[in-house]
Amino acid sequence: MEKYIINGGKKLSGEIKVAGAKNLALKVFPATILSQETCFLNNVPEIEDLQRMIETMEDLGAKIEKLKNGKYKVSTKDINKTELKPDLVKKLRASIMLAGPMLARFGEITLAHPGGCIIGQRPIDLFLEGFQKLGAKMTENGSSYTLKADKLIGAKIILPKISVTVTENLMMAATLAQGTTIIKNAAMEPEIPALAEYLNKHGAKITGAGTPELIIEGVKKLSAGEFDIIPDRIETGTFVMLGLMTQSELKITNCNPQHIETVLYSLEKTGAKLKIGKDYIITKPSNLKGVNITTHEYPGFPTDLQAPYTALMTQAEGMSLIHEPIFEARLFYTDILNQMGANIIMCDPHRVVINGPTQLHGRLVVSPDLRAGMTLVLAALSAKGTSSIENIYQINRGYENIVERLQNIGADIKQINE
Ligand code: EPZ
């Protein structure tokens, strides 16, 4: 079994470069299906989730070639089937991102209920309702769904809940629909304007991306070309918290601090000393005090940074309340932090109270999901003694080459197979 061995308690130093955004790459690859022309994508992160997406697209008939330095060549003109491989869909919730583009281009898609993190139910009712609003007919066969539409027709879609991937999926499907689609209560995460920029660059007519109201005027076809994936804002925030948690002077480079302004605001309220540049952030050793947060859709505090922040608050003076209203099962990793010496009380599945600071101690832990798994790496690097982290696939799903990047800033971490 592959695991990380970490000797914690060391100060780190140097520079760590942020990779391309996982949660944009997992949408832009599917977006290439909307055109039969060849596409070149830059700054693509080398992560397991994207490899599963590539495998799923190649199984459909797409030709995807990895060039050098994070560049990929993608051609989807030879796609010849419309059923997503169930075992791949189970491994990757984001495989549902193929549904919108496949429906728009081929008028049909069959997919099993997607898997994903154990952070909550992860229903897909809003996807299915949205596609049906655009004219698709749905049939259920066991645990998989088939959606068919001779032609998608533009519609007014009101989303009862803000959903990132539902917004992105419907936006992509609507680019080739007949007529205009309006999506109200749309998500505004930075990956959405970035995805809209990719689509508009290749002939789509999307306005309002990054606001709660998207307007998409359907067009006959889209072209394809070159596109750069934006930096990963969740990696950026995670590395800032790593620097603070280990009392290190770290320079986080190749990032966009504007994408995590609410996070930086909360961190500065804790007393964190940060130097924020145009495309870098420098952390300095700081005496932190507990500050409450509530996760919220963008531009609020992102739920994907709740776990690293919670770990950081175990090292802050005093009490802090972490409120996670978006997912109903995204706080259970805190019992692992308690086993490492934290003092965290779970009030209900959406709230924990932390009393700090407490000295963390290394131990054997198992990564429960992607973001909690990386949080255990942060905790282990801050803890006294040695930690062994199992189920590291969950971490490699979203953090490119993380062992080497951490070793380059002085972390005592290695990956073993035993
Ligand atoms: C995206 O997931 C991200 N994943 C998640 O990141 C992120 O945590 C989440 O947005 C919130 O920011 C990708 O972009 C691939 P949602 P998504 O739909 O779109 C409910 C990570 O760590 N909902 O915005 O699946 C849902 O239950 C991952 O990188 C429905 O009710 O999240 C949740 O309560 C984890 N019905 C709420 O919406 C639906 O059909 C928000 O979820 C769909 C969603």
Short mmCIF file of C-alpha atoms and ligand atoms in Angstrom, two decimals:
data_model
loop_
_atom_site.label_atom_id
_atom_site.label_comp_id
_atom_site.label_asym_id
_atom_site.label_seq_id
_atom_site.Cartn_x
_atom_site.Cartn_y
_atom_site.Cartn_z
CA MET A 1 0.00 0.00 0.00
CA GLU A 2 1.27 3.49 -0.88
CA LYS A 3 1.56 5.90 2.03
CA TYR A 4 3.27 9.17 3.02
CA ILE A 5 5.75 9.17 5.91
CA ILE A 6 6.11 12.66 7.42
CA ASN A 7 8.39 13.89 10.22
CA GLY A 8 6.76 17.07 11.41
CA GLY A 9 7.61 20.11 13.51
CA LYS A 10 10.10 21.62 11.06
CA LYS A 11 10.03 25.16 9.71
CA LEU A 12 9.78 25.26 5.93
CA SER A 13 11.26 27.84 3.56
CA GLY A 14 11.52 28.75 -0.10
CA GLU A 15 9.03 28.93 -2.95
CA ILE A 16 6.15 26.64 -3.93
CA LYS A 17 4.54 27.06 -7.38
CA VAL A 18 0.77 26.67 -7.64
CA ALA A 19 -0.43 24.26 -10.35
CA GLY A 20 -3.29 24.77 -12.82
CA ALA A 21 -6.82 24.69 -11.37
CA LYS A 22 -8.20 21.13 -11.04
CA ASN A 23 -11.77 22.44 -11.03
CA LEU A 24 -11.27 24.28 -14.31
CA ALA A 25 -9.29 21.58 -16.15
CA LEU A 26 -12.07 19.09 -15.30
CA LYS A 27 -14.50 21.32 -17.23
CA VAL A 28 -12.36 22.58 -20.12
CA PHE A 29 -11.48 19.03 -21.24
CA PRO A 30 -15.21 18.19 -21.57
CA ALA A 31 -15.77 21.57 -23.27
CA THR A 32 -13.49 20.48 -26.14
CA ILE A 33 -16.28 18.02 -27.11
CA LEU A 34 -18.34 21.00 -28.29
CA SER A 35 -16.04 21.39 -31.30
CA GLN A 36 -14.59 18.95 -33.86
CA GLU A 37 -11.40 21.01 -34.14
CA THR A 38 -8.15 20.26 -32.31
CA CYS A 39 -7.51 22.09 -29.03
CA PHE A 40 -4.27 22.85 -27.12
CA LEU A 41 -4.55 23.31 -23.34
CA ASN A 42 -1.73 24.81 -21.21
CA ASN A 43 -0.91 24.73 -17.47
CA VAL A 44 -2.87 21.48 -17.08
CA PRO A 45 -2.32 19.94 -13.61
CA GLU A 46 -0.85 16.42 -13.48
CA ILE A 47 -3.44 14.89 -11.10
CA GLU A 48 -5.38 11.62 -10.79
CA ASP A 49 -8.82 13.21 -11.28
CA LEU A 50 -7.77 14.57 -14.65
CA GLN A 51 -6.29 11.22 -15.66
CA ARG A 52 -9.68 9.60 -14.93
CA MET A 53 -11.38 12.31 -17.03
CA ILE A 54 -8.90 11.67 -19.89
CA GLU A 55 -9.49 7.89 -19.65
CA THR A 56 -13.26 8.47 -19.77
CA MET A 57 -12.97 10.72 -22.83
CA GLU A 58 -10.55 8.34 -24.60
CA ASP A 59 -13.01 5.51 -23.95
CA LEU A 60 -15.57 7.59 -25.90
CA GLY A 61 -13.10 7.92 -28.79
CA ALA A 62 -11.33 11.21 -28.06
CA LYS A 63 -7.64 11.49 -28.93
CA ILE A 64 -5.71 13.14 -26.08
CA GLU A 65 -1.94 13.62 -26.20
CA LYS A 66 0.23 14.87 -23.33
CA LEU A 67 2.90 17.23 -24.72
CA LYS A 68 5.58 18.74 -22.49
CA ASN A 69 5.30 21.23 -19.56
CA GLY A 70 1.63 20.73 -18.77
CA LYS A 71 0.45 21.12 -22.39
CA TYR A 72 -2.16 18.77 -23.88
CA LYS A 73 -3.44 18.30 -27.46
CA VAL A 74 -7.11 17.24 -27.55
CA SER A 75 -9.20 16.10 -30.52
CA THR A 76 -12.77 14.90 -30.03
CA LYS A 77 -13.85 14.64 -33.69
CA ASP A 78 -13.66 10.80 -33.61
CA ILE A 79 -15.89 10.29 -30.53
CA ASN A 80 -18.07 7.31 -31.51
CA LYS A 81 -20.08 6.34 -28.42
CA THR A 82 -22.34 8.09 -25.94
CA GLU A 83 -22.18 5.84 -22.87
CA LEU A 84 -19.70 6.80 -20.13
CA LYS A 85 -17.79 3.83 -18.69
CA PRO A 86 -19.52 3.14 -15.30
CA ASP A 87 -16.36 2.21 -13.37
CA LEU A 88 -14.72 5.50 -14.42
CA VAL A 89 -17.85 7.53 -13.56
CA LYS A 90 -17.94 5.94 -10.11
CA LYS A 91 -14.35 7.12 -9.48
CA LEU A 92 -14.91 10.68 -10.60
CA ARG A 93 -17.99 12.79 -9.80
CA ALA A 94 -16.75 15.41 -12.27
CA SER A 95 -17.32 12.92 -15.12
CA ILE A 96 -20.85 14.35 -15.08
CA MET A 97 -19.26 17.39 -16.78
CA LEU A 98 -19.26 15.37 -19.99
CA ALA A 99 -23.08 15.22 -20.00
CA GLY A 100 -23.79 18.77 -21.19
CA PRO A 101 -21.26 18.83 -24.04
CA MET A 102 -22.20 15.28 -25.17
CA LEU A 103 -25.91 16.20 -25.20
CA ALA A 104 -25.21 19.38 -27.16
CA ARG A 105 -23.00 17.68 -29.77
CA PHE A 106 -24.49 14.15 -30.10
CA GLY A 107 -27.99 14.55 -28.64
CA GLU A 108 -27.45 11.62 -26.27
CA ILE A 109 -25.55 10.59 -23.12
CA THR A 110 -25.80 7.59 -20.77
CA LEU A 111 -24.11 7.80 -17.37
CA ALA A 112 -24.20 6.02 -14.03
CA HIS A 113 -24.78 8.07 -10.89
CA PRO A 114 -21.34 9.69 -10.36
CA GLY A 115 -19.17 8.87 -7.35
CA GLY A 116 -16.97 11.44 -5.64
CA CYS A 117 -15.99 12.50 -2.11
CA ILE A 118 -17.82 11.23 0.94
CA ILE A 119 -18.56 14.86 1.82
CA GLY A 120 -22.25 14.57 1.25
CA GLN A 121 -25.13 13.08 -0.75
CA ARG A 122 -23.90 14.76 -3.97
CA PRO A 123 -27.31 14.45 -5.71
CA ILE A 124 -27.66 15.16 -9.44
CA ASP A 125 -31.33 16.21 -9.49
CA LEU A 126 -30.48 19.77 -10.58
CA PHE A 127 -28.45 18.48 -13.55
CA LEU A 128 -31.28 16.21 -14.72
CA GLU A 129 -33.92 18.93 -14.28
CA GLY A 130 -31.75 21.46 -16.12
CA PHE A 131 -31.13 19.20 -19.12
CA GLN A 132 -34.85 18.40 -19.32
CA LYS A 133 -35.61 22.16 -19.24
CA LEU A 134 -33.36 22.39 -22.34
CA GLY A 135 -35.54 19.77 -24.04
CA ALA A 136 -33.76 16.50 -23.19
CA LYS A 137 -35.86 13.37 -22.51
CA MET A 138 -34.58 11.25 -19.60
CA THR A 139 -34.95 7.51 -18.99
CA GLU A 140 -33.62 5.70 -15.95
CA ASN A 141 -32.26 2.15 -16.27
CA GLY A 142 -31.21 0.79 -12.87
CA SER A 143 -28.59 3.15 -11.48
CA SER A 144 -27.84 4.86 -14.79
CA TYR A 145 -29.59 7.61 -16.74
CA THR A 146 -29.95 8.18 -20.47
CA LEU A 147 -30.65 11.69 -21.73
CA LYS A 148 -31.68 12.26 -25.37
CA ALA A 149 -32.46 15.43 -27.34
CA ASP A 150 -32.70 15.83 -31.13
CA LYS A 151 -31.94 19.49 -30.53
CA LEU A 152 -31.51 21.38 -27.27
CA ILE A 153 -33.81 24.40 -27.06
CA GLY A 154 -32.83 27.52 -25.11
CA ALA A 155 -34.85 28.03 -21.89
CA LYS A 156 -35.05 30.10 -18.71
CA ILE A 157 -33.62 27.98 -15.87
CA ILE A 158 -33.89 29.04 -12.25
CA LEU A 159 -31.53 27.08 -9.99
CA PRO A 160 -33.04 26.56 -6.50
CA LYS A 161 -29.52 26.00 -5.12
CA ILE A 162 -26.22 27.50 -6.22
CA SER A 163 -24.30 24.65 -7.84
CA VAL A 164 -20.91 25.06 -9.51
CA THR A 165 -20.99 22.04 -11.81
CA VAL A 166 -24.70 22.43 -12.64
CA THR A 167 -24.04 26.04 -13.72
CA GLU A 168 -21.05 24.94 -15.83
CA ASN A 169 -22.80 21.93 -17.35
CA LEU A 170 -25.90 23.86 -18.41
CA MET A 171 -23.76 26.75 -19.69
CA MET A 172 -21.82 24.36 -21.93
CA ALA A 173 -24.97 22.58 -23.16
CA ALA A 174 -26.68 25.90 -23.94
CA THR A 175 -23.83 27.12 -26.21
CA LEU A 176 -25.16 24.92 -29.08
CA ALA A 177 -28.88 25.08 -28.17
CA GLN A 178 -31.45 26.70 -30.47
CA GLY A 179 -32.22 30.16 -29.05
CA THR A 180 -31.27 31.87 -25.81
CA THR A 181 -30.83 30.31 -22.35
CA ILE A 182 -30.98 32.28 -19.13
CA ILE A 183 -29.58 30.69 -15.97
CA LYS A 184 -30.63 32.47 -12.77
CA ASN A 185 -28.97 31.93 -9.37
CA ALA A 186 -25.84 30.78 -11.23
CA ALA A 187 -22.62 30.02 -9.32
CA MET A 188 -19.87 32.66 -9.59
CA GLU A 189 -16.68 30.73 -8.79
CA PRO A 190 -13.66 32.06 -10.81
CA GLU A 191 -13.56 28.84 -12.82
CA ILE A 192 -16.93 29.81 -14.34
CA PRO A 193 -15.83 33.08 -16.02
CA ALA A 194 -12.66 31.20 -17.06
CA LEU A 195 -14.74 28.43 -18.69
CA ALA A 196 -16.94 31.07 -20.34
CA GLU A 197 -13.77 32.76 -21.64
CA TYR A 198 -12.69 29.43 -23.22
CA LEU A 199 -16.13 29.03 -24.85
CA ASN A 200 -16.45 32.65 -26.03
CA LYS A 201 -12.92 32.54 -27.45
CA HIS A 202 -14.16 29.72 -29.68
CA GLY A 203 -17.41 31.27 -30.88
CA ALA A 204 -19.89 30.96 -28.00
CA LYS A 205 -22.03 33.92 -26.99
CA ILE A 206 -22.08 33.97 -23.17
CA THR A 207 -22.60 37.06 -21.03
CA GLY A 208 -22.89 37.41 -17.25
CA ALA A 209 -20.36 34.71 -16.27
CA GLY A 210 -19.25 35.47 -12.71
CA THR A 211 -22.65 37.03 -11.89
CA PRO A 212 -25.83 35.28 -10.66
CA GLU A 213 -27.44 35.59 -14.12
CA LEU A 214 -25.93 33.89 -17.19
CA ILE A 215 -27.26 34.56 -20.70
CA ILE A 216 -26.20 32.13 -23.42
CA GLU A 217 -27.19 32.74 -27.05
CA GLY A 218 -27.02 29.41 -28.88
CA VAL A 219 -24.72 29.24 -31.93
CA LYS A 220 -24.42 26.69 -34.76
CA LYS A 221 -20.89 25.48 -33.98
CA LEU A 222 -17.78 26.22 -31.96
CA SER A 223 -14.16 26.26 -33.03
CA ALA A 224 -11.22 25.25 -30.82
CA GLY A 225 -7.72 26.58 -30.27
CA GLU A 226 -5.25 27.30 -27.45
CA PHE A 227 -6.19 28.02 -23.83
CA ASP A 228 -4.36 28.50 -20.50
CA ILE A 229 -5.79 26.94 -17.32
CA ILE A 230 -5.87 29.51 -14.47
CA PRO A 231 -3.95 28.86 -11.20
CA ASP A 232 -5.64 26.65 -8.61
CA ARG A 233 -7.07 28.94 -5.90
CA ILE A 234 -7.62 26.04 -3.50
CA GLU A 235 -3.94 25.00 -3.76
CA THR A 236 -3.03 28.67 -3.21
CA GLY A 237 -5.05 28.93 0.01
CA THR A 238 -3.84 25.53 1.19
CA PHE A 239 -0.16 26.50 0.82
CA VAL A 240 -0.75 29.83 2.61
CA MET A 241 -2.20 27.89 5.54
CA LEU A 242 0.72 25.43 5.38
CA GLY A 243 3.16 28.33 5.77
CA LEU A 244 1.22 29.74 8.71
CA MET A 245 0.73 26.35 10.37
CA THR A 246 4.47 25.61 10.30
CA GLN A 247 5.50 29.17 11.26
CA SER A 248 7.42 29.36 7.98
CA GLU A 249 8.41 32.09 5.55
CA LEU A 250 6.98 30.61 2.34
CA LYS A 251 6.52 32.28 -1.05
CA ILE A 252 3.50 30.88 -2.92
CA THR A 253 4.03 31.72 -6.61
CA ASN A 254 2.10 31.53 -9.90
CA CYS A 255 -1.17 32.29 -8.12
CA ASN A 256 -4.00 34.84 -8.28
CA PRO A 257 -4.54 36.26 -4.74
CA GLN A 258 -7.73 38.00 -5.94
CA HIS A 259 -9.42 34.59 -6.19
CA ILE A 260 -9.11 34.03 -2.42
CA GLU A 261 -9.72 37.54 -1.06
CA THR A 262 -12.25 36.43 1.57
CA VAL A 263 -9.82 33.75 2.77
CA LEU A 264 -6.97 36.26 3.03
CA TYR A 265 -9.31 38.64 4.88
CA SER A 266 -10.14 35.97 7.50
CA LEU A 267 -6.47 34.97 7.80
CA GLU A 268 -5.39 38.57 8.37
CA LYS A 269 -8.12 38.84 11.05
CA THR A 270 -6.41 35.91 12.84
CA GLY A 271 -3.21 37.98 12.90
CA ALA A 272 -1.52 36.22 9.99
CA LYS A 273 1.36 38.24 8.55
CA LEU A 274 1.07 38.05 4.77
CA LYS A 275 2.73 39.95 1.94
CA ILE A 276 0.36 39.86 -1.02
CA GLY A 277 1.68 40.58 -4.52
CA LYS A 278 0.04 40.44 -7.96
CA ASP A 279 0.84 36.75 -8.50
CA TYR A 280 2.42 35.67 -5.21
CA ILE A 281 1.77 35.53 -1.45
CA ILE A 282 4.48 35.42 1.23
CA THR A 283 3.69 34.01 4.69
CA LYS A 284 5.64 35.04 7.79
CA PRO A 285 5.70 33.44 11.28
CA SER A 286 2.62 34.80 13.07
CA ASN A 287 0.85 34.50 16.43
CA LEU A 288 -2.69 33.57 15.45
CA LYS A 289 -5.94 33.99 17.32
CA GLY A 290 -9.13 32.01 16.65
CA VAL A 291 -11.51 33.56 14.08
CA ASN A 292 -14.88 32.06 13.11
CA ILE A 293 -15.75 31.30 9.47
CA THR A 294 -18.84 30.18 7.59
CA THR A 295 -18.29 28.61 4.18
CA HIS A 296 -20.27 30.17 1.37
CA GLU A 297 -20.48 30.04 -2.38
CA TYR A 298 -18.05 32.41 -4.16
CA PRO A 299 -17.06 35.08 -3.34
CA GLY A 300 -17.51 33.73 0.21
CA PHE A 301 -15.09 31.48 2.09
CA PRO A 302 -14.76 28.36 -0.14
CA THR A 303 -15.88 25.05 1.32
CA ASP A 304 -12.77 23.44 -0.25
CA LEU A 305 -10.57 25.48 2.12
CA GLN A 306 -12.63 24.76 5.24
CA ALA A 307 -10.56 21.75 6.26
CA PRO A 308 -7.10 23.39 5.96
CA TYR A 309 -8.42 26.43 7.84
CA THR A 310 -9.85 24.22 10.61
CA ALA A 311 -6.44 22.56 11.01
CA LEU A 312 -4.80 25.99 11.16
CA MET A 313 -7.23 27.09 13.91
CA THR A 314 -5.99 24.20 16.11
CA GLN A 315 -2.76 26.26 16.31
CA ALA A 316 -4.54 29.57 17.03
CA GLU A 317 -5.08 31.08 20.49
CA GLY A 318 -8.65 30.78 21.78
CA MET A 319 -11.94 29.52 20.36
CA SER A 320 -13.12 29.42 16.76
CA LEU A 321 -16.39 28.19 15.22
CA ILE A 322 -16.31 26.57 11.79
CA HIS A 323 -19.72 26.53 10.10
CA GLU A 324 -20.03 24.38 6.94
CA PRO A 325 -23.60 24.78 5.61
CA ILE A 326 -22.92 23.60 2.04
CA PHE A 327 -22.11 19.91 2.57
CA GLU A 328 -23.62 17.75 5.27
CA ALA A 329 -20.64 15.45 5.81
CA ARG A 330 -17.54 17.61 5.37
CA LEU A 331 -16.46 17.94 9.04
CA PHE A 332 -16.02 14.33 10.15
CA TYR A 333 -12.25 14.42 9.47
CA THR A 334 -11.98 16.55 12.64
CA ASP A 335 -12.04 13.39 14.77
CA ILE A 336 -8.73 12.47 13.10
CA LEU A 337 -7.29 15.88 14.07
CA ASN A 338 -8.47 15.18 17.65
CA GLN A 339 -6.61 11.85 17.57
CA MET A 340 -3.52 13.94 16.67
CA GLY A 341 -4.04 16.17 19.72
CA ALA A 342 -6.50 18.83 18.57
CA ASN A 343 -9.36 19.98 20.79
CA ILE A 344 -12.37 20.11 18.45
CA ILE A 345 -15.99 19.63 19.51
CA MET A 346 -18.59 18.72 16.88
CA CYS A 347 -21.79 20.63 17.67
CA ASP A 348 -23.71 19.16 14.69
CA PRO A 349 -22.76 17.86 11.19
CA HIS A 350 -22.43 21.49 10.04
CA ARG A 351 -20.53 23.09 12.97
CA VAL A 352 -17.40 22.43 15.02
CA VAL A 353 -15.80 24.52 17.78
CA ILE A 354 -12.02 24.52 18.12
CA ASN A 355 -10.05 25.39 21.25
CA GLY A 356 -6.41 26.18 20.63
CA PRO A 357 -3.55 26.13 20.51
CA THR A 358 -2.84 22.44 21.12
CA GLN A 359 0.34 20.58 20.22
CA LEU A 360 -0.37 18.01 17.49
CA HIS A 361 1.39 14.65 17.56
CA GLY A 362 2.23 12.46 14.59
CA ARG A 363 0.39 9.12 14.18
CA LEU A 364 -1.04 6.71 11.61
CA VAL A 365 -3.99 8.33 9.83
CA VAL A 366 -6.11 7.48 6.75
CA SER A 367 -7.07 10.17 4.24
CA PRO A 368 -10.93 10.31 4.09
CA ASP A 369 -11.23 12.52 1.00
CA LEU A 370 -9.32 14.93 -1.18
CA ARG A 371 -9.31 18.15 0.87
CA ALA A 372 -9.32 16.47 4.30
CA GLY A 373 -6.45 14.30 3.08
CA MET A 374 -4.31 17.33 2.24
CA THR A 375 -5.32 18.79 5.61
CA LEU A 376 -3.82 15.73 7.32
CA VAL A 377 -0.56 16.46 5.46
CA LEU A 378 -0.61 20.01 6.86
CA ALA A 379 -1.36 18.68 10.37
CA ALA A 380 1.42 16.08 10.11
CA LEU A 381 3.94 18.71 8.96
CA SER A 382 3.01 20.87 11.96
CA ALA A 383 2.86 17.96 14.44
CA LYS A 384 5.69 16.69 16.68
CA GLY A 385 6.92 13.26 15.60
CA THR A 386 6.25 10.94 12.71
CA SER A 387 2.97 10.46 10.83
CA SER A 388 2.03 7.82 8.32
CA ILE A 389 -0.82 8.78 5.94
CA GLU A 390 -2.68 6.03 4.05
CA ASN A 391 -5.17 6.21 1.13
CA ILE A 392 -2.96 8.84 -0.53
CA TYR A 393 -4.77 8.34 -3.86
CA GLN A 394 -7.30 10.76 -2.40
CA ILE A 395 -4.55 13.39 -2.09
CA ASN A 396 -2.98 12.69 -5.48
CA ARG A 397 -6.45 13.21 -7.00
CA GLY A 398 -5.99 16.96 -6.68
CA TYR A 399 -2.40 17.93 -5.80
CA GLU A 400 0.20 17.59 -8.55
CA ASN A 401 3.57 16.13 -7.55
CA ILE A 402 2.92 17.15 -3.96
CA VAL A 403 5.73 15.15 -2.30
CA GLU A 404 8.45 16.72 -4.46
CA ARG A 405 7.00 20.22 -4.14
CA LEU A 406 6.90 19.88 -0.35
CA GLN A 407 10.41 18.39 -0.22
CA ASN A 408 11.62 21.43 -2.20
CA ILE A 409 10.52 23.71 0.65
CA GLY A 410 12.19 21.56 3.29
CA ALA A 411 9.38 19.20 4.34
CA ASP A 412 10.50 15.82 5.64
CA ILE A 413 8.01 13.74 3.59
CA LYS A 414 8.42 10.65 1.47
CA GLN A 415 6.12 8.22 -0.30
CA ILE A 416 6.67 4.52 0.43
CA ASN A 417 5.02 1.39 -0.87
CA GLU A 418 4.67 -1.46 1.60
C1 EPZ B 1 -17.90 21.74 -7.08
O1 EPZ B 1 -18.62 20.58 -6.76
C2 EPZ B 1 -16.45 21.37 -6.86
N1 EPZ B 1 -16.09 20.25 -7.74
C3 EPZ B 1 -16.26 20.94 -5.41
O2 EPZ B 1 -14.88 20.69 -5.22
C4 EPZ B 1 -16.67 22.11 -4.50
O3 EPZ B 1 -16.58 21.68 -3.16
C5 EPZ B 1 -18.12 22.51 -4.82
O4 EPZ B 1 -18.26 22.83 -6.21
C6 EPZ B 1 -18.55 23.74 -4.03
O5 EPZ B 1 -17.68 24.81 -4.32
C7 EPZ B 1 -15.79 20.50 -9.03
O6 EPZ B 1 -15.85 21.63 -9.51
C8 EPZ B 1 -15.38 19.31 -9.84
P1 EPZ B 1 -22.14 21.88 -5.90
P2 EPZ B 1 -20.19 20.47 -7.11
O7 EPZ B 1 -23.00 21.29 -6.95
O8 EPZ B 1 -20.50 21.35 -8.26
C9 EPZ B 1 -26.15 20.49 -4.05
C10 EPZ B 1 -13.03 19.51 -4.55
O9 EPZ B 1 -12.64 19.30 -3.40
N2 EPZ B 1 -26.57 19.89 -5.32
O10 EPZ B 1 -21.75 23.33 -6.01
O11 EPZ B 1 -20.54 19.05 -7.19
C11 EPZ B 1 -25.01 19.71 -3.39
O12 EPZ B 1 -25.53 18.61 -2.67
C12 EPZ B 1 -14.49 19.35 -4.88
O13 EPZ B 1 -12.30 19.91 -5.51
C13 EPZ B 1 -27.87 19.40 -5.42
O14 EPZ B 1 -28.64 19.47 -4.47
O15 EPZ B 1 -20.82 21.08 -5.83
C14 EPZ B 1 -24.40 20.74 -2.47
O16 EPZ B 1 -25.13 20.78 -1.26
C15 EPZ B 1 -15.26 18.75 -3.72
N3 EPZ B 1 -28.27 18.83 -6.59
C16 EPZ B 1 -24.65 22.06 -3.21
O17 EPZ B 1 -25.55 21.79 -4.28
C17 EPZ B 1 -27.44 18.75 -7.68
O18 EPZ B 1 -27.89 18.23 -8.73
C18 EPZ B 1 -23.38 22.61 -3.81
O19 EPZ B 1 -22.78 21.57 -4.50
C19 EPZ B 1 -26.13 19.25 -7.56
C20 EPZ B 1 -25.71 19.82 -6.38
#
